[in-house]
PDB file of C-alpha atoms in Angstrom:
ATOM      1  CA  ARG A   1      15.947  42.591 -41.475  1.00  0.00           C
ATOM      2  CA  LEU A   2      14.496  39.038 -40.871  1.00  0.00           C
ATOM      3  CA  LEU A   3      14.339  36.024 -42.560  1.00  0.00           C
ATOM      4  CA  LYS A   4      11.313  34.233 -41.861  1.00  0.00           C
ATOM      5  CA  SER A   5      11.564  30.490 -40.730  1.00  0.00           C
ATOM      6  CA  GLY A   6       9.090  28.064 -40.959  1.00  0.00           C
ATOM      7  CA  ARG A   7       6.424  28.316 -38.194  1.00  0.00           C
ATOM      8  CA  GLY A   8       2.986  27.258 -36.853  1.00  0.00           C
ATOM      9  CA  PRO A   9       0.097  29.486 -36.677  1.00  0.00           C
ATOM     10  CA  LYS A  10      -0.358  31.735 -33.690  1.00  0.00           C
ATOM     11  CA  SER A  11      -3.472  29.817 -32.742  1.00  0.00           C
ATOM     12  CA  ARG A  12      -1.543  26.638 -32.290  1.00  0.00           C
ATOM     13  CA  LYS A  13      -1.804  24.759 -29.079  1.00  0.00           C
ATOM     14  CA  LEU A  14       1.183  24.622 -26.511  1.00  0.00           C
ATOM     15  CA  ARG A  15       1.199  22.024 -24.097  1.00  0.00           C
ATOM     16  CA  SER A  16       3.271  23.159 -21.053  1.00  0.00           C
ATOM     17  CA  THR A  17       5.187  20.662 -18.923  1.00  0.00           C
ATOM     18  CA  ARG A  18       5.225  23.189 -16.063  1.00  0.00           C
ATOM     19  CA  THR A  19       8.813  22.847 -15.795  1.00  0.00           C
ATOM     20  CA  ASP A  20      10.774  25.760 -14.147  1.00  0.00           C
ATOM     21  CA  LEU A  21      14.435  25.227 -14.942  1.00  0.00           C
ATOM     22  CA  THR A  22      15.351  27.955 -12.484  1.00  0.00           C
ATOM     23  CA  ARG A  23      13.523  25.980  -9.752  1.00  0.00           C
ATOM     24  CA  SER A  24      15.367  22.481 -10.335  1.00  0.00           C
ATOM     25  CA  SER A  25      16.799  20.733  -7.344  1.00  0.00           C
ATOM     26  CA  LYS A  26      19.972  20.470  -9.505  1.00  0.00           C
ATOM     27  CA  PRO A  27      22.134  23.706  -9.574  1.00  0.00           C
ATOM     28  CA  SER A  28      21.923  25.845 -12.651  1.00  0.00           C
ATOM     29  CA  ARG A  29      25.572  25.895 -13.283  1.00  0.00           C
ATOM     30  CA  SER A  30      25.553  22.121 -14.324  1.00  0.00           C
ATOM     31  CA  ILE A  31      22.970  23.067 -16.651  1.00  0.00           C
ATOM     32  CA  SER A  32      24.973  26.226 -18.240  1.00  0.00           C
ATOM     33  CA  ARG A  33      28.025  23.832 -18.224  1.00  0.00           C
ATOM     34  CA  SER A  34      26.396  21.213 -20.346  1.00  0.00           C
ATOM     35  CA  LEU A  35      24.963  23.854 -22.641  1.00  0.00           C
ATOM     36  CA  LEU A  36      28.261  25.636 -23.205  1.00  0.00           C
ATOM     37  CA  VAL A  37      30.061  22.370 -23.951  1.00  0.00           C
ATOM     38  CA  ASN A  38      27.337  21.530 -26.754  1.00  0.00           C
ATOM     39  CA  LEU A  39      23.907  23.162 -26.827  1.00  0.00           C
ATOM     40  CA  GLU A  40      23.187  21.355 -29.997  1.00  0.00           C
ATOM     41  CA  GLU A  41      23.892  17.421 -28.370  1.00  0.00           C
ATOM     42  CA  SER A  42      22.118  18.653 -25.297  1.00  0.00           C
ATOM     43  CA  ILE A  43      18.635  19.448 -27.357  1.00  0.00           C
ATOM     44  CA  LEU A  44      19.178  16.522 -29.591  1.00  0.00           C
ATOM     45  CA  LYS A  45      19.539  14.171 -26.710  1.00  0.00           C
ATOM     46  CA  GLU A  46      17.002  15.931 -24.533  1.00  0.00           C
ATOM     47  CA  ARG A  47      19.474  16.291 -21.516  1.00  0.00           C
ATOM     48  CA  PHE A  48      17.155  18.690 -19.785  1.00  0.00           C
ATOM     49  CA  PRO A  49      13.368  18.855 -19.981  1.00  0.00           C
ATOM     50  CA  PRO A  50      11.189  20.492 -22.219  1.00  0.00           C
ATOM     51  CA  ALA A  51       9.296  23.696 -21.382  1.00  0.00           C
ATOM     52  CA  GLY A  52       6.162  22.399 -23.438  1.00  0.00           C
ATOM     53  CA  GLN A  53       5.177  20.630 -26.613  1.00  0.00           C
ATOM     54  CA  ILE A  54       3.356  21.734 -29.612  1.00  0.00           C
ATOM     55  CA  ASP A  55       0.961  19.657 -31.449  1.00  0.00           C
ATOM     56  CA  GLY A  56       0.089  18.993 -35.123  1.00  0.00           C
ATOM     57  CA  PHE A  57       3.299  18.527 -36.943  1.00  0.00           C
ATOM     58  CA  THR A  58       3.653  15.795 -39.447  1.00  0.00           C
ATOM     59  CA  ALA A  59       6.870  14.551 -41.639  1.00  0.00           C
ATOM     60  CA  GLU A  60       6.606  12.616 -44.791  1.00  0.00           C
ATOM     61  CA  ILE A  61       9.446  10.334 -45.309  1.00  0.00           C
ATOM     62  CA  GLY A  62      10.521   9.071 -48.726  1.00  0.00           C
ATOM     63  CA  ALA A  63      14.065   7.746 -50.325  1.00  0.00           C
ATOM     64  CA  SER A  64      15.409   6.869 -53.662  1.00  0.00           C
ATOM     65  CA  GLY A  65      18.246   4.752 -55.257  1.00  0.00           C
ATOM     66  CA  SER A  66      18.058   1.368 -56.807  1.00  0.00           C
ATOM     67  CA  TYR A  67      14.428   1.267 -55.818  1.00  0.00           C
ATOM     68  CA  CYS A  68      12.043   3.757 -54.407  1.00  0.00           C
ATOM     69  CA  PRO A  69      10.476   2.975 -51.038  1.00  0.00           C
ATOM     70  CA  GLN A  70       6.653   3.937 -50.424  1.00  0.00           C
ATOM     71  CA  HIS A  71       6.880   7.463 -48.835  1.00  0.00           C
ATOM     72  CA  VAL A  72       5.220   7.325 -45.296  1.00  0.00           C
ATOM     73  CA  THR A  73       3.720  10.257 -43.299  1.00  0.00           C
ATOM     74  CA  LEU A  74       4.156  10.011 -39.452  1.00  0.00           C
ATOM     75  CA  PRO A  75       3.492  12.549 -36.462  1.00  0.00           C
ATOM     76  CA  VAL A  76       6.216  14.885 -35.187  1.00  0.00           C
ATOM     77  CA  ASN A  77       6.509  15.276 -31.591  1.00  0.00           C
ATOM     78  CA  VAL A  78       7.890  18.792 -31.330  1.00  0.00           C
ATOM     79  CA  SER A  79       9.193  20.306 -28.180  1.00  0.00           C
ATOM     80  CA  TYR A  80      10.504  23.929 -27.212  1.00  0.00           C
ATOM     81  CA  PHE A  81      12.881  25.040 -24.388  1.00  0.00           C
ATOM     82  CA  ALA A  82      13.410  28.010 -22.017  1.00  0.00           C
ATOM     83  CA  ILE A  83      16.912  28.053 -20.475  1.00  0.00           C
ATOM     84  CA  SER A  84      17.300  30.956 -18.152  1.00  0.00           C
ATOM     85  CA  GLU A  85      21.237  31.338 -19.110  1.00  0.00           C
ATOM     86  CA  HIS A  86      20.325  31.793 -22.904  1.00  0.00           C
ATOM     87  CA  SER A  87      18.501  35.055 -23.948  1.00  0.00           C
ATOM     88  CA  ALA A  88      18.621  34.037 -27.456  1.00  0.00           C
ATOM     89  CA  PRO A  89      15.658  31.574 -28.610  1.00  0.00           C
ATOM     90  CA  LEU A  90      16.608  28.024 -28.771  1.00  0.00           C
ATOM     91  CA  PRO A  91      15.357  25.862 -31.791  1.00  0.00           C
ATOM     92  CA  PHE A  92      12.487  23.484 -31.878  1.00  0.00           C
ATOM     93  CA  LEU A  93      13.160  19.856 -31.421  1.00  0.00           C
ATOM     94  CA  GLY A  94      11.204  17.429 -33.637  1.00  0.00           C
ATOM     95  CA  VAL A  95      11.242  13.769 -32.937  1.00  0.00           C
ATOM     96  CA  ILE A  96       9.902  11.223 -35.406  1.00  0.00           C
ATOM     97  CA  SER A  97       9.567   7.925 -33.986  1.00  0.00           C
ATOM     98  CA  LEU A  98       9.848   4.906 -36.500  1.00  0.00           C
ATOM     99  CA  GLU A  99       8.195   2.405 -34.464  1.00  0.00           C
ATOM    100  CA  PRO A 100       4.952   2.475 -36.226  1.00  0.00           C
ATOM    101  CA  LEU A 101       6.886   0.913 -39.283  1.00  0.00           C
ATOM    102  CA  GLY A 102       7.943  -1.934 -37.547  1.00  0.00           C
ATOM    103  CA  LYS A 103      10.849  -3.385 -35.763  1.00  0.00           C
ATOM    104  CA  LYS A 104      13.497  -2.936 -38.247  1.00  0.00           C
ATOM    105  CA  GLY A 105      12.466   0.458 -39.330  1.00  0.00           C
ATOM    106  CA  TYR A 106      12.138   2.185 -42.720  1.00  0.00           C
ATOM    107  CA  SER A 107      13.789   0.218 -45.594  1.00  0.00           C
ATOM    108  CA  ILE A 108      16.154   2.142 -47.847  1.00  0.00           C
ATOM    109  CA  PRO A 109      18.399   1.334 -50.860  1.00  0.00           C
ATOM    110  CA  LYS A 110      22.245   1.126 -49.861  1.00  0.00           C
ATOM    111  CA  ALA A 111      23.075   4.283 -51.575  1.00  0.00           C
ATOM    112  CA  GLY A 112      20.847   6.985 -52.892  1.00  0.00           C
ATOM    113  CA  THR A 113      18.632  10.028 -51.700  1.00  0.00           C
ATOM    114  CA  ILE A 114      16.500  10.431 -48.457  1.00  0.00           C
ATOM    115  CA  GLN A 115      13.885  13.203 -48.301  1.00  0.00           C
ATOM    116  CA  VAL A 116      12.073  14.254 -45.222  1.00  0.00           C
ATOM    117  CA  THR A 117       9.586  16.966 -45.598  1.00  0.00           C
ATOM    118  CA  LEU A 118       8.197  18.802 -42.058  1.00  0.00           C
ATOM    119  CA  PHE A 119       4.892  20.237 -42.019  1.00  0.00           C
ATOM    120  CA  ASN A 120       3.316  22.571 -39.342  1.00  0.00           C
ATOM    121  CA  PRO A 121       0.042  22.329 -37.901  1.00  0.00           C
ATOM    122  CA  ASN A 122      -1.386  24.121 -40.771  1.00  0.00           C
ATOM    123  CA  LYS A 123      -0.024  21.690 -43.045  1.00  0.00           C
ATOM    124  CA  SER A 124       2.546  24.028 -44.623  1.00  0.00           C
ATOM    125  CA  VAL A 125       5.840  22.964 -45.327  1.00  0.00           C
ATOM    126  CA  VAL A 126       8.450  24.147 -42.900  1.00  0.00           C
ATOM    127  CA  LYS A 127      11.607  22.608 -44.367  1.00  0.00           C
ATOM    128  CA  MET A 128      12.231  19.881 -46.959  1.00  0.00           C
ATOM    129  CA  PHE A 129      15.560  17.978 -45.864  1.00  0.00           C
ATOM    130  CA  VAL A 130      17.390  16.400 -48.653  1.00  0.00           C
ATOM    131  CA  VAL A 131      20.723  14.485 -47.893  1.00  0.00           C
ATOM    132  CA  THR A 132      22.478  11.809 -50.095  1.00  0.00           C
ATOM    133  CA  TYR A 133      24.207   8.504 -48.901  1.00  0.00           C
ATOM    134  CA  ASN A 134      26.426   5.806 -49.518  1.00  0.00           C
ATOM    135  CA  PHE A 135      26.637   2.727 -47.368  1.00  0.00           C
ATOM    136  CA  ASN A 136      27.483  -0.038 -49.893  1.00  0.00           C
ATOM    137  CA  ASP A 137      30.276  -0.907 -47.623  1.00  0.00           C
ATOM    138  CA  MET A 138      28.452  -1.274 -44.217  1.00  0.00           C
ATOM    139  CA  PRO A 139      28.875  -4.837 -43.014  1.00  0.00           C
ATOM    140  CA  VAL A 140      25.772  -6.936 -41.919  1.00  0.00           C
ATOM    141  CA  ASN A 141      24.605  -6.450 -38.382  1.00  0.00           C
ATOM    142  CA  HIS A 142      26.128  -2.814 -38.212  1.00  0.00           C
ATOM    143  CA  MET A 143      24.929   0.700 -37.479  1.00  0.00           C
ATOM    144  CA  THR A 144      26.018   4.248 -38.132  1.00  0.00           C
ATOM    145  CA  PHE A 145      24.281   7.630 -38.306  1.00  0.00           C
ATOM    146  CA  LEU A 146      24.476  10.759 -40.578  1.00  0.00           C
ATOM    147  CA  ARG A 147      23.928  14.381 -39.601  1.00  0.00           C
ATOM    148  CA  GLN A 148      23.011  17.279 -42.000  1.00  0.00           C
ATOM    149  CA  ARG A 149      23.447  20.743 -40.807  1.00  0.00           C
ATOM    150  CA  ILE A 150      22.139  23.846 -42.442  1.00  0.00           C
ATOM    151  CA  PHE A 151      23.726  27.405 -41.796  1.00  0.00           C
ATOM    152  CA  LEU A 152      22.900  30.784 -42.792  1.00  0.00           C
ATOM    153  CA  VAL A 153      26.197  31.964 -43.742  1.00  0.00           C
ATOM    154  CA  PRO A 154      27.067  35.720 -44.565  1.00  0.00           C
ATOM    155  CA  VAL A 155      29.160  36.006 -47.664  1.00  0.00           C
ATOM    156  CA  GLU A 156      31.347  38.938 -49.280  1.00  0.00           C
ATOM    157  CA  GLU A 157      30.763  40.120 -53.011  1.00  0.00           C
ATOM    158  CA  GLY A 158      33.790  39.475 -55.347  1.00  0.00           C
ATOM    159  CA  ALA A 159      35.885  42.695 -55.424  1.00  0.00           C
ATOM    160  CA  GLU A 160      35.424  45.151 -58.112  1.00  0.00           C
ATOM    161  CA  GLY A 161      37.258  45.139 -61.145  1.00  0.00           C
ATOM    162  CA  LYS A 162      37.181  41.162 -61.510  1.00  0.00           C
ATOM    163  CA  SER A 163      35.673  39.558 -64.495  1.00  0.00           C
ATOM    164  CA  GLU A 164      31.754  38.967 -64.128  1.00  0.00           C
ATOM    165  CA  ALA A 165      32.110  35.358 -63.406  1.00  0.00           C
ATOM    166  CA  SER A 166      34.519  36.205 -60.831  1.00  0.00           C
ATOM    167  CA  ALA A 167      32.399  39.035 -59.323  1.00  0.00           C
ATOM    168  CA  ARG A 168      29.574  36.530 -58.660  1.00  0.00           C
ATOM    169  CA  GLU A 169      31.637  34.176 -56.792  1.00  0.00           C
ATOM    170  CA  ARG A 170      31.223  34.865 -53.019  1.00  0.00           C
ATOM    171  CA  SER A 171      33.291  33.984 -50.014  1.00  0.00           C
ATOM    172  CA  PRO A 172      32.498  33.690 -46.330  1.00  0.00           C
ATOM    173  CA  ALA A 173      32.637  36.816 -44.367  1.00  0.00           C
ATOM    174  CA  PRO A 174      34.938  35.992 -41.560  1.00  0.00           C
ATOM    175  CA  SER A 175      33.857  38.862 -39.325  1.00  0.00           C
ATOM    176  CA  ARG A 176      30.323  37.490 -39.161  1.00  0.00           C
ATOM    177  CA  PRO A 177      29.315  34.093 -37.426  1.00  0.00           C
ATOM    178  CA  LYS A 178      27.119  31.622 -39.053  1.00  0.00           C
ATOM    179  CA  SER A 179      23.918  30.722 -37.757  1.00  0.00           C
ATOM    180  CA  LEU A 180      22.250  27.460 -37.408  1.00  0.00           C
ATOM    181  CA  CYS A 181      19.026  26.935 -38.979  1.00  0.00           C
ATOM    182  CA  TYR A 182      18.152  23.415 -39.435  1.00  0.00           C
ATOM    183  CA  LEU A 183      19.418  19.881 -38.417  1.00  0.00           C
ATOM    184  CA  MET A 184      18.561  16.321 -39.212  1.00  0.00           C
ATOM    185  CA  HIS A 185      19.970  13.605 -37.449  1.00  0.00           C
ATOM    186  CA  LEU A 186      19.470  10.021 -39.123  1.00  0.00           C
ATOM    187  CA  ARG A 187      20.416   6.509 -37.793  1.00  0.00           C
ATOM    188  CA  PHE A 188      21.177   3.680 -39.940  1.00  0.00           C
ATOM    189  CA  GLN A 189      21.304  -0.230 -39.373  1.00  0.00           C
ATOM    190  CA  SER A 190      22.028  -3.232 -41.600  1.00  0.00           C
ATOM    191  CA  SER A 191      20.244  -6.606 -41.246  1.00  0.00           C
ATOM    192  CA  LYS A 192      21.573 -10.266 -41.199  1.00  0.00           C
ATOM    193  CA  SER A 193      20.864 -10.127 -44.849  1.00  0.00           C
ATOM    194  CA  GLY A 194      22.619  -6.773 -45.712  1.00  0.00           C
ATOM    195  CA  LYS A 195      19.303  -4.366 -45.997  1.00  0.00           C
ATOM    196  CA  ILE A 196      19.794  -1.003 -45.033  1.00  0.00           C
ATOM    197  CA  TYR A 197      17.155   0.532 -42.456  1.00  0.00           C
ATOM    198  CA  LEU A 198      16.339   4.035 -41.091  1.00  0.00           C
ATOM    199  CA  HIS A 199      15.634   2.797 -37.475  1.00  0.00           C
ATOM    200  CA  SER A 200      14.477   4.089 -34.238  1.00  0.00           C
ATOM    201  CA  ASP A 201      13.779   7.887 -34.825  1.00  0.00           C
ATOM    202  CA  ILE A 202      14.616  10.894 -36.796  1.00  0.00           C
ATOM    203  CA  ARG A 203      15.621  13.799 -35.094  1.00  0.00           C
ATOM    204  CA  LEU A 204      15.261  17.523 -36.469  1.00  0.00           C
ATOM    205  CA  LEU A 205      16.255  20.985 -35.254  1.00  0.00           C
ATOM    206  CA  PHE A 206      14.643  23.929 -36.768  1.00  0.00           C
ATOM    207  CA  SER A 207      14.288  27.688 -35.862  1.00  0.00           C
ATOM    208  CA  ARG A 208      11.378  28.937 -33.855  1.00  0.00           C
ATOM    209  CA  LYS A 209      11.771  32.492 -34.754  1.00  0.00           C
ATOM    210  CA  SER A 210      12.653  34.658 -37.571  1.00  0.00           C
ATOM    211  CA  ILE A 211      16.408  34.916 -37.783  1.00  0.00           C
ATOM    212  CA  GLU A 212      17.777  38.605 -37.399  1.00  0.00           C
ATOM    213  CA  VAL A 213      20.547  39.346 -40.245  1.00  0.00           C
ATOM    214  CA  ASP A 214      22.465  42.486 -40.960  1.00  0.00           C
ATOM    215  CA  ALA A 215      20.871  44.952 -43.877  1.00  0.00           C
ATOM    216  CA  GLY A 216      22.927  45.011 -46.921  1.00  0.00           C
ATOM    217  CA  VAL A 217      24.810  41.785 -46.415  1.00  0.00           C
ATOM    218  CA  HIS A 218      24.305  38.903 -48.474  1.00  0.00           C
ATOM    219  CA  TYR A 219      23.490  35.567 -46.960  1.00  0.00           C
ATOM    220  CA  ASP A 220      23.408  31.894 -48.286  1.00  0.00           C
ATOM    221  CA  LEU A 221      21.981  28.663 -46.877  1.00  0.00           C
ATOM    222  CA  LYS A 222      25.042  26.125 -46.984  1.00  0.00           C
ATOM    223  CA  SER A 223      24.527  22.562 -45.958  1.00  0.00           C
ATOM    224  CA  PHE A 224      27.285  20.072 -44.459  1.00  0.00           C
ATOM    225  CA  THR A 225      26.794  16.242 -43.840  1.00  0.00           C
ATOM    226  CA  GLU A 226      29.038  14.152 -41.470  1.00  0.00           C
ATOM    227  CA  VAL A 227      29.270  10.671 -40.721  1.00  0.00           C
ATOM    228  CA  PRO A 228      31.303   8.933 -37.819  1.00  0.00           C
ATOM    229  CA  ARG A 229      35.178   8.276 -38.680  1.00  0.00           C
ATOM    230  CA  ASN A 230      37.259   5.518 -37.432  1.00  0.00           C
ATOM    231  CA  PRO A 231      35.201   3.618 -37.250  1.00  0.00           C
ATOM    232  CA  LYS A 232      32.439   4.559 -39.623  1.00  0.00           C
ATOM    233  CA  TYR A 233      30.305   1.705 -38.628  1.00  0.00           C
ATOM    234  CA  SER A 234      29.716  -0.204 -35.251  1.00  0.00           C
ATOM    235  CA  PRO A 235      28.201  -3.332 -34.382  1.00  0.00           C
ATOM    236  CA  ARG A 236      24.718  -3.755 -33.340  1.00  0.00           C
ATOM    237  CA  VAL A 237      24.315  -4.441 -29.827  1.00  0.00           C
TER     238      VAL A 237
END
């Protein structure tokens, strides 16, 4: 059984960077070690070159809270990767540069909700990311980040003989691993006046192929959000 993820049309243009990692002058073992330490970070920080790029993706960015800034639509630079050590398809990396919005970035309320809607080259919605945040305690001239991960998690049905309400409750199935479907990485900074901005860029990971799941097993999409701890905020350089 397959769960479809957002994909562009088969006719979309792929721009190859003509990079063959197996022919790199660096030992493949170093690449493999980096990926094993944290594949997610390696892709997000572009620690190895992409196999190619896909044109035509866009994203609409909006926020709400004490006020609602105007939504903006920006191009998304989407890259794909091919690593010989990994037979499973790696996710696409989408980078939304906020430089067109000015030096400070995208102004947002100190607390509220951010929505980022990703569109493929056919203008169909790939994923709508929605995350809440609260940076009322951020000092001036500081920065932080927020990362949202969305997993496809297998769950077990409630045991027979329980009440109907209890039967509807499902807990994670420990024998089956969860699969990362989507990720959004946001960067925030405060100005001298204390205003909050999304700055630099927004980075997205999303599945490039349909996700294989076990037939007869129930799955839920579960979202997890994290911010830095100790310290939560860092002074701007």
